[in-house]
PDB file of C-alpha atoms in Angstrom:
ATOM      1  CA  GLN E   1     -14.054   2.799  15.209  1.00  0.00           C
ATOM      2  CA  PHE E   2     -10.674   1.436  14.170  1.00  0.00           C
ATOM      3  CA  THR E   3      -7.733   2.885  16.064  1.00  0.00           C
ATOM      4  CA  LYS E   4      -4.044   3.335  15.394  1.00  0.00           C
ATOM      5  CA  GLY E   5      -1.703   0.587  16.530  1.00  0.00           C
ATOM      6  CA  ASN E   6      -4.279  -2.178  16.130  1.00  0.00           C
ATOM      7  CA  CYS E   7      -4.670  -4.927  13.559  1.00  0.00           C
ATOM      8  CA  TYR E   8      -8.259  -6.011  12.924  1.00  0.00           C
ATOM      9  CA  GLY E   9      -8.856  -9.425  11.387  1.00  0.00           C
ATOM     10  CA  VAL E  10     -12.089  -9.511   9.366  1.00  0.00           C
ATOM     11  CA  ILE E  11     -13.633 -12.992   9.402  1.00  0.00           C
ATOM     12  CA  GLY E  12     -16.941 -14.517   8.344  1.00  0.00           C
ATOM     13  CA  ALA E  13     -18.481 -17.129   6.077  1.00  0.00           C
ATOM     14  CA  ASN E  14     -17.954 -16.916   2.295  1.00  0.00           C
ATOM     15  CA  GLY E  15     -20.330 -14.285   0.928  1.00  0.00           C
ATOM     16  CA  ALA E  16     -20.848 -12.640   4.332  1.00  0.00           C
ATOM     17  CA  GLY E  17     -19.526  -9.340   2.961  1.00  0.00           C
ATOM     18  CA  LYS E  18     -15.909  -9.180   4.163  1.00  0.00           C
ATOM     19  CA  SER E  19     -14.438  -7.915   0.885  1.00  0.00           C
ATOM     20  CA  THR E  20     -17.456  -5.655   0.343  1.00  0.00           C
ATOM     21  CA  PHE E  21     -16.790  -4.098   3.753  1.00  0.00           C
ATOM     22  CA  LEU E  22     -13.188  -3.271   2.760  1.00  0.00           C
ATOM     23  CA  LYS E  23     -14.422  -1.821  -0.543  1.00  0.00           C
ATOM     24  CA  LEU E  24     -16.834   0.435   1.358  1.00  0.00           C
ATOM     25  CA  LEU E  25     -14.009   1.657   3.591  1.00  0.00           C
ATOM     26  CA  SER E  26     -11.744   2.347   0.605  1.00  0.00           C
ATOM     27  CA  GLY E  27     -14.475   4.185  -1.311  1.00  0.00           C
ATOM     28  CA  GLU E  28     -14.376   1.688  -4.172  1.00  0.00           C
ATOM     29  CA  ILE E  29     -18.118   1.246  -3.702  1.00  0.00           C
ATOM     30  CA  GLU E  30     -20.651   3.672  -2.210  1.00  0.00           C
ATOM     31  CA  SER E  31     -22.426   2.848   1.034  1.00  0.00           C
ATOM     32  CA  THR E  32     -26.246   2.842   1.014  1.00  0.00           C
ATOM     33  CA  SER E  33     -26.312   4.424   4.498  1.00  0.00           C
ATOM     34  CA  GLY E  34     -23.907   5.687   7.117  1.00  0.00           C
ATOM     35  CA  ALA E  35     -20.552   7.327   6.473  1.00  0.00           C
ATOM     36  CA  VAL E  36     -16.881   6.410   6.487  1.00  0.00           C
ATOM     37  CA  ILE E  37     -14.911   9.123   8.258  1.00  0.00           C
ATOM     38  CA  ILE E  38     -11.148   9.307   7.820  1.00  0.00           C
ATOM     39  CA  ASP E  39      -8.888  12.140   8.936  1.00  0.00           C
ATOM     40  CA  GLN E  40      -8.114  14.206   5.827  1.00  0.00           C
ATOM     41  CA  ASN E  41      -4.379  14.010   6.519  1.00  0.00           C
ATOM     42  CA  GLU E  42      -4.372  10.220   6.658  1.00  0.00           C
ATOM     43  CA  ARG E  43      -3.303   8.097   3.709  1.00  0.00           C
ATOM     44  CA  MET E  44      -5.040   4.804   3.051  1.00  0.00           C
ATOM     45  CA  SER E  45      -3.355   2.002   1.162  1.00  0.00           C
ATOM     46  CA  ILE E  46      -5.128  -1.009  -0.346  1.00  0.00           C
ATOM     47  CA  LEU E  47      -3.880  -4.346  -1.605  1.00  0.00           C
ATOM     48  CA  LYS E  48      -4.963  -4.227  -5.245  1.00  0.00           C
ATOM     49  CA  GLN E  49      -5.956  -7.339  -7.172  1.00  0.00           C
ATOM     50  CA  ASN E  50      -5.592  -6.011 -10.753  1.00  0.00           C
ATOM     51  CA  GLN E  51      -2.003  -7.086 -11.357  1.00  0.00           C
ATOM     52  CA  ASN E  52      -2.260  -6.622 -15.136  1.00  0.00           C
ATOM     53  CA  ALA E  53      -2.885  -2.888 -14.735  1.00  0.00           C
ATOM     54  CA  TYR E  54       0.886  -2.477 -14.295  1.00  0.00           C
ATOM     55  CA  ASP E  55       2.164  -4.787 -17.064  1.00  0.00           C
ATOM     56  CA  ASP E  56       4.169  -2.036 -18.781  1.00  0.00           C
ATOM     57  CA  GLN E  57       5.699  -0.685 -15.547  1.00  0.00           C
ATOM     58  CA  SER E  58       8.874  -1.819 -13.821  1.00  0.00           C
ATOM     59  CA  VAL E  59       8.551  -3.660 -10.513  1.00  0.00           C
ATOM     60  CA  ILE E  60      10.082  -0.758  -8.518  1.00  0.00           C
ATOM     61  CA  ARG E  61       7.812   1.796 -10.196  1.00  0.00           C
ATOM     62  CA  THR E  62       4.776  -0.380  -9.377  1.00  0.00           C
ATOM     63  CA  VAL E  63       5.727  -0.498  -5.689  1.00  0.00           C
ATOM     64  CA  LEU E  64       6.320   3.281  -5.605  1.00  0.00           C
ATOM     65  CA  ALA E  65       2.829   3.739  -7.113  1.00  0.00           C
ATOM     66  CA  GLY E  66       1.527   2.710  -3.685  1.00  0.00           C
ATOM     67  CA  HIS E  67       2.217   6.329  -2.682  1.00  0.00           C
ATOM     68  CA  LYS E  68       0.348   8.253  -5.372  1.00  0.00           C
ATOM     69  CA  ARG E  69       1.496  11.747  -4.367  1.00  0.00           C
ATOM     70  CA  LEU E  70       5.156  10.748  -4.274  1.00  0.00           C
ATOM     71  CA  VAL E  71       4.996   9.371  -7.819  1.00  0.00           C
ATOM     72  CA  GLU E  72       3.216  12.520  -9.059  1.00  0.00           C
ATOM     73  CA  ILE E  73       6.042  14.651  -7.620  1.00  0.00           C
ATOM     74  CA  MET E  74       8.724  12.419  -9.187  1.00  0.00           C
ATOM     75  CA  ASP E  75       7.066  12.654 -12.600  1.00  0.00           C
ATOM     76  CA  GLU E  76       6.603  16.425 -12.427  1.00  0.00           C
ATOM     77  CA  LYS E  77      10.224  16.921 -11.292  1.00  0.00           C
ATOM     78  CA  GLU E  78      11.405  14.906 -14.274  1.00  0.00           C
ATOM     79  CA  VAL E  79       9.495  17.197 -16.656  1.00  0.00           C
ATOM     80  CA  TYR E  80      11.331  20.227 -15.241  1.00  0.00           C
ATOM     81  CA  TYR E  81      14.744  18.539 -15.279  1.00  0.00           C
ATOM     82  CA  ASN E  82      14.248  17.657 -18.950  1.00  0.00           C
ATOM     83  CA  MET E  83      13.509  21.265 -19.936  1.00  0.00           C
ATOM     84  CA  THR E  84      16.102  23.155 -21.981  1.00  0.00           C
ATOM     85  CA  GLU E  85      14.541  26.584 -21.271  1.00  0.00           C
ATOM     86  CA  PHE E  86      13.882  27.386 -17.627  1.00  0.00           C
ATOM     87  CA  THR E  87      11.904  30.414 -16.297  1.00  0.00           C
ATOM     88  CA  GLU E  88      12.004  31.827 -12.776  1.00  0.00           C
ATOM     89  CA  ALA E  89       8.498  30.427 -12.176  1.00  0.00           C
ATOM     90  CA  ASP E  90       9.736  26.976 -13.266  1.00  0.00           C
ATOM     91  CA  GLY E  91      12.573  27.251 -10.742  1.00  0.00           C
ATOM     92  CA  GLU E  92      10.157  28.185  -7.942  1.00  0.00           C
ATOM     93  CA  ARG E  93       7.841  25.300  -8.793  1.00  0.00           C
ATOM     94  CA  LEU E  94      10.753  22.864  -8.866  1.00  0.00           C
ATOM     95  CA  ALA E  95      11.917  24.118  -5.452  1.00  0.00           C
ATOM     96  CA  GLU E  96       8.397  23.495  -4.082  1.00  0.00           C
ATOM     97  CA  LEU E  97       8.408  19.975  -5.512  1.00  0.00           C
ATOM     98  CA  GLU E  98      11.857  19.248  -4.092  1.00  0.00           C
ATOM     99  CA  GLY E  99      10.674  20.432  -0.649  1.00  0.00           C
ATOM    100  CA  GLU E 100       7.633  18.154  -0.700  1.00  0.00           C
ATOM    101  CA  PHE E 101       9.776  15.298  -2.041  1.00  0.00           C
ATOM    102  CA  VAL E 102      12.090  15.602   0.983  1.00  0.00           C
ATOM    103  CA  GLU E 103       9.095  15.746   3.385  1.00  0.00           C
ATOM    104  CA  LEU E 104       7.834  12.449   1.926  1.00  0.00           C
ATOM    105  CA  ASP E 105      11.312  10.889   2.338  1.00  0.00           C
ATOM    106  CA  GLY E 106      11.564  10.614  -1.432  1.00  0.00           C
ATOM    107  CA  TRP E 107      15.330  10.132  -1.492  1.00  0.00           C
ATOM    108  CA  ASN E 108      14.908   6.825   0.374  1.00  0.00           C
ATOM    109  CA  ALA E 109      11.845   5.692  -1.601  1.00  0.00           C
ATOM    110  CA  GLU E 110      13.572   3.271  -3.975  1.00  0.00           C
ATOM    111  CA  ALA E 111      15.684   1.776  -1.190  1.00  0.00           C
ATOM    112  CA  ASP E 112      12.534   1.311   0.942  1.00  0.00           C
ATOM    113  CA  ALA E 113      10.742  -0.343  -2.000  1.00  0.00           C
ATOM    114  CA  GLU E 114      13.715  -2.685  -2.521  1.00  0.00           C
ATOM    115  CA  THR E 115      13.688  -3.616   1.189  1.00  0.00           C
ATOM    116  CA  LEU E 116       9.997  -4.583   0.985  1.00  0.00           C
ATOM    117  CA  LEU E 117      10.544  -6.623  -2.182  1.00  0.00           C
ATOM    118  CA  ASN E 118      13.554  -8.435  -0.725  1.00  0.00           C
ATOM    119  CA  GLY E 119      11.566  -9.202   2.428  1.00  0.00           C
ATOM    120  CA  LEU E 120       8.841 -10.815   0.338  1.00  0.00           C
ATOM    121  CA  GLY E 121      11.425 -12.899  -1.509  1.00  0.00           C
ATOM    122  CA  VAL E 122      11.544 -10.830  -4.722  1.00  0.00           C
ATOM    123  CA  GLY E 123      15.307 -10.530  -5.313  1.00  0.00           C
ATOM    124  CA  SER E 124      17.075  -7.479  -6.729  1.00  0.00           C
ATOM    125  CA  GLU E 125      17.493  -9.163 -10.122  1.00  0.00           C
ATOM    126  CA  TYR E 126      13.716  -8.691 -10.624  1.00  0.00           C
ATOM    127  CA  HIS E 127      13.380  -5.088  -9.425  1.00  0.00           C
ATOM    128  CA  TYR E 128      13.738  -3.455 -12.848  1.00  0.00           C
ATOM    129  CA  MET E 129      11.909  -6.106 -14.859  1.00  0.00           C
ATOM    130  CA  LEU E 130       8.464  -5.357 -16.225  1.00  0.00           C
ATOM    131  CA  MET E 131       5.471  -6.380 -14.143  1.00  0.00           C
ATOM    132  CA  GLY E 132       3.971  -8.511 -16.919  1.00  0.00           C
ATOM    133  CA  GLU E 133       6.494 -11.218 -16.077  1.00  0.00           C
ATOM    134  CA  LEU E 134       5.951 -11.297 -12.300  1.00  0.00           C
ATOM    135  CA  ASP E 135       3.561 -12.301  -9.530  1.00  0.00           C
ATOM    136  CA  SER E 136       1.192 -10.741  -7.010  1.00  0.00           C
ATOM    137  CA  LYS E 137       3.849 -10.239  -4.299  1.00  0.00           C
ATOM    138  CA  ILE E 138       4.662  -6.948  -6.041  1.00  0.00           C
ATOM    139  CA  LEU E 139       1.169  -5.573  -5.371  1.00  0.00           C
ATOM    140  CA  LEU E 140       1.542  -6.539  -1.712  1.00  0.00           C
ATOM    141  CA  ALA E 141       4.817  -4.571  -1.551  1.00  0.00           C
ATOM    142  CA  GLN E 142       2.962  -1.678  -3.239  1.00  0.00           C
ATOM    143  CA  ALA E 143       0.291  -1.692  -0.507  1.00  0.00           C
ATOM    144  CA  LEU E 144       2.891  -1.730   2.284  1.00  0.00           C
ATOM    145  CA  PHE E 145       5.051   1.008   0.752  1.00  0.00           C
ATOM    146  CA  GLY E 146       5.413   4.466   2.280  1.00  0.00           C
ATOM    147  CA  ASN E 147       4.105   3.799   5.803  1.00  0.00           C
ATOM    148  CA  PRO E 148       0.372   4.361   5.133  1.00  0.00           C
ATOM    149  CA  ASP E 149      -1.855   5.476   8.030  1.00  0.00           C
ATOM    150  CA  ILE E 150      -4.488   2.868   7.181  1.00  0.00           C
ATOM    151  CA  LEU E 151      -3.715  -0.437   5.506  1.00  0.00           C
ATOM    152  CA  LEU E 152      -6.460  -2.643   3.984  1.00  0.00           C
ATOM    153  CA  LEU E 153      -5.370  -6.162   3.040  1.00  0.00           C
ATOM    154  CA  ASP E 154      -7.727  -8.652   1.389  1.00  0.00           C
ATOM    155  CA  GLU E 155      -6.236 -12.185   1.526  1.00  0.00           C
ATOM    156  CA  PRO E 156      -2.609 -10.972   1.612  1.00  0.00           C
ATOM    157  CA  THR E 157      -1.123 -14.441   2.178  1.00  0.00           C
ATOM    158  CA  ASN E 158      -2.535 -15.854  -1.068  1.00  0.00           C
ATOM    159  CA  ASN E 159       0.433 -16.876  -3.264  1.00  0.00           C
ATOM    160  CA  LEU E 160       2.972 -16.315  -0.445  1.00  0.00           C
ATOM    161  CA  ASP E 161       5.402 -19.064   0.491  1.00  0.00           C
ATOM    162  CA  ALA E 162       5.972 -19.772   4.203  1.00  0.00           C
ATOM    163  CA  LYS E 163       9.038 -17.519   4.437  1.00  0.00           C
ATOM    164  CA  ALA E 164       7.285 -14.514   2.842  1.00  0.00           C
ATOM    165  CA  ALA E 165       4.181 -15.092   5.016  1.00  0.00           C
ATOM    166  CA  ARG E 166       6.380 -15.032   8.146  1.00  0.00           C
ATOM    167  CA  TRP E 167       8.036 -11.825   6.937  1.00  0.00           C
ATOM    168  CA  LEU E 168       4.574 -10.263   6.449  1.00  0.00           C
ATOM    169  CA  GLU E 169       3.540 -11.346   9.973  1.00  0.00           C
ATOM    170  CA  ASN E 170       6.592  -9.560  11.406  1.00  0.00           C
ATOM    171  CA  PHE E 171       5.947  -6.486   9.253  1.00  0.00           C
ATOM    172  CA  ILE E 172       2.353  -6.174  10.516  1.00  0.00           C
ATOM    173  CA  ALA E 173       3.374  -6.919  14.117  1.00  0.00           C
ATOM    174  CA  ASN E 174       5.800  -3.957  13.987  1.00  0.00           C
ATOM    175  CA  PHE E 175       3.460  -1.669  12.012  1.00  0.00           C
ATOM    176  CA  GLU E 176       2.359   1.257  14.175  1.00  0.00           C
ATOM    177  CA  ASN E 177      -0.727   2.380  12.249  1.00  0.00           C
ATOM    178  CA  THR E 178      -4.153   0.820  11.559  1.00  0.00           C
ATOM    179  CA  VAL E 179      -4.503  -2.494   9.716  1.00  0.00           C
ATOM    180  CA  LEU E 180      -7.640  -4.319   8.546  1.00  0.00           C
ATOM    181  CA  VAL E 181      -7.039  -7.743   7.058  1.00  0.00           C
ATOM    182  CA  VAL E 182      -9.422 -10.273   5.499  1.00  0.00           C
ATOM    183  CA  SER E 183      -7.959 -13.761   5.589  1.00  0.00           C
ATOM    184  CA  HIS E 184      -8.977 -17.412   5.775  1.00  0.00           C
ATOM    185  CA  ASP E 185      -5.564 -18.243   7.231  1.00  0.00           C
ATOM    186  CA  ARG E 186      -6.308 -18.654  10.942  1.00  0.00           C
ATOM    187  CA  HIS E 187      -2.667 -19.138  11.885  1.00  0.00           C
ATOM    188  CA  PHE E 188      -1.790 -15.829  10.205  1.00  0.00           C
ATOM    189  CA  LEU E 189      -4.690 -13.994  11.900  1.00  0.00           C
ATOM    190  CA  ASN E 190      -3.740 -15.403  15.320  1.00  0.00           C
ATOM    191  CA  ASN E 191      -0.206 -14.106  14.857  1.00  0.00           C
ATOM    192  CA  VAL E 192      -1.000 -10.575  13.656  1.00  0.00           C
ATOM    193  CA  CYS E 193      -4.383  -9.476  15.020  1.00  0.00           C
ATOM    194  CA  THR E 194      -5.136  -7.468  18.131  1.00  0.00           C
ATOM    195  CA  HIS E 195      -8.898  -7.648  17.392  1.00  0.00           C
ATOM    196  CA  ILE E 196     -11.234  -9.857  15.347  1.00  0.00           C
ATOM    197  CA  CYS E 197     -14.240  -8.424  13.442  1.00  0.00           C
ATOM    198  CA  ASP E 198     -16.854 -11.085  12.775  1.00  0.00           C
ATOM    199  CA  VAL E 199     -19.071 -10.266   9.780  1.00  0.00           C
ATOM    200  CA  ASP E 200     -22.406 -12.067   9.977  1.00  0.00           C
ATOM    201  CA  PHE E 201     -25.972 -11.280   8.813  1.00  0.00           C
ATOM    202  CA  GLY E 202     -25.075  -7.706   7.845  1.00  0.00           C
ATOM    203  CA  LYS E 203     -23.579  -6.870  11.239  1.00  0.00           C
ATOM    204  CA  ILE E 204     -20.005  -6.699  12.482  1.00  0.00           C
ATOM    205  CA  LYS E 205     -19.041  -7.732  16.012  1.00  0.00           C
ATOM    206  CA  VAL E 206     -15.564  -6.818  17.300  1.00  0.00           C
TER     207      VAL E 206
END
């Protein structure tokens, strides 16, 4: 059981199954036995590796995509605001969307995304560029965005300079929800983890 407020470092030899374990938790692959149980109200966020999936998106939009529901609301709102004819039902639906948008702190979303990017050393001059021209720090900001309940990070310090890695350490240290992180960077793990999960011979020892 992984509990709120803790950061679990997942360690083990190459090929021991660390990344596979995270993929089982995220539902990316099916488990052959057992079950992963997550509270239905909890939102899980994962550090994605497929940077090219966002080539035609702006950097800010890519970070916001870390909170899928928020982006869906933004897109649906835009459809209604672009309508020339507007029925009463449309107005009611838009009011619902606006209510949910406020609940998810949507008005601060872009500012929060910019704060994450700046912290990782991606300056404001890059925020509205297309992803095709940029690096994997953006996907890390995407994973961190929107205060997820569960955060899964597979080798998050890859491609980070020392300053960005220190910023990430502070972010995780102050993060109040559940974090699982796979990393070969012992210094990083020592600084952020409350627990270590050792993956070996198909078993995990905490």
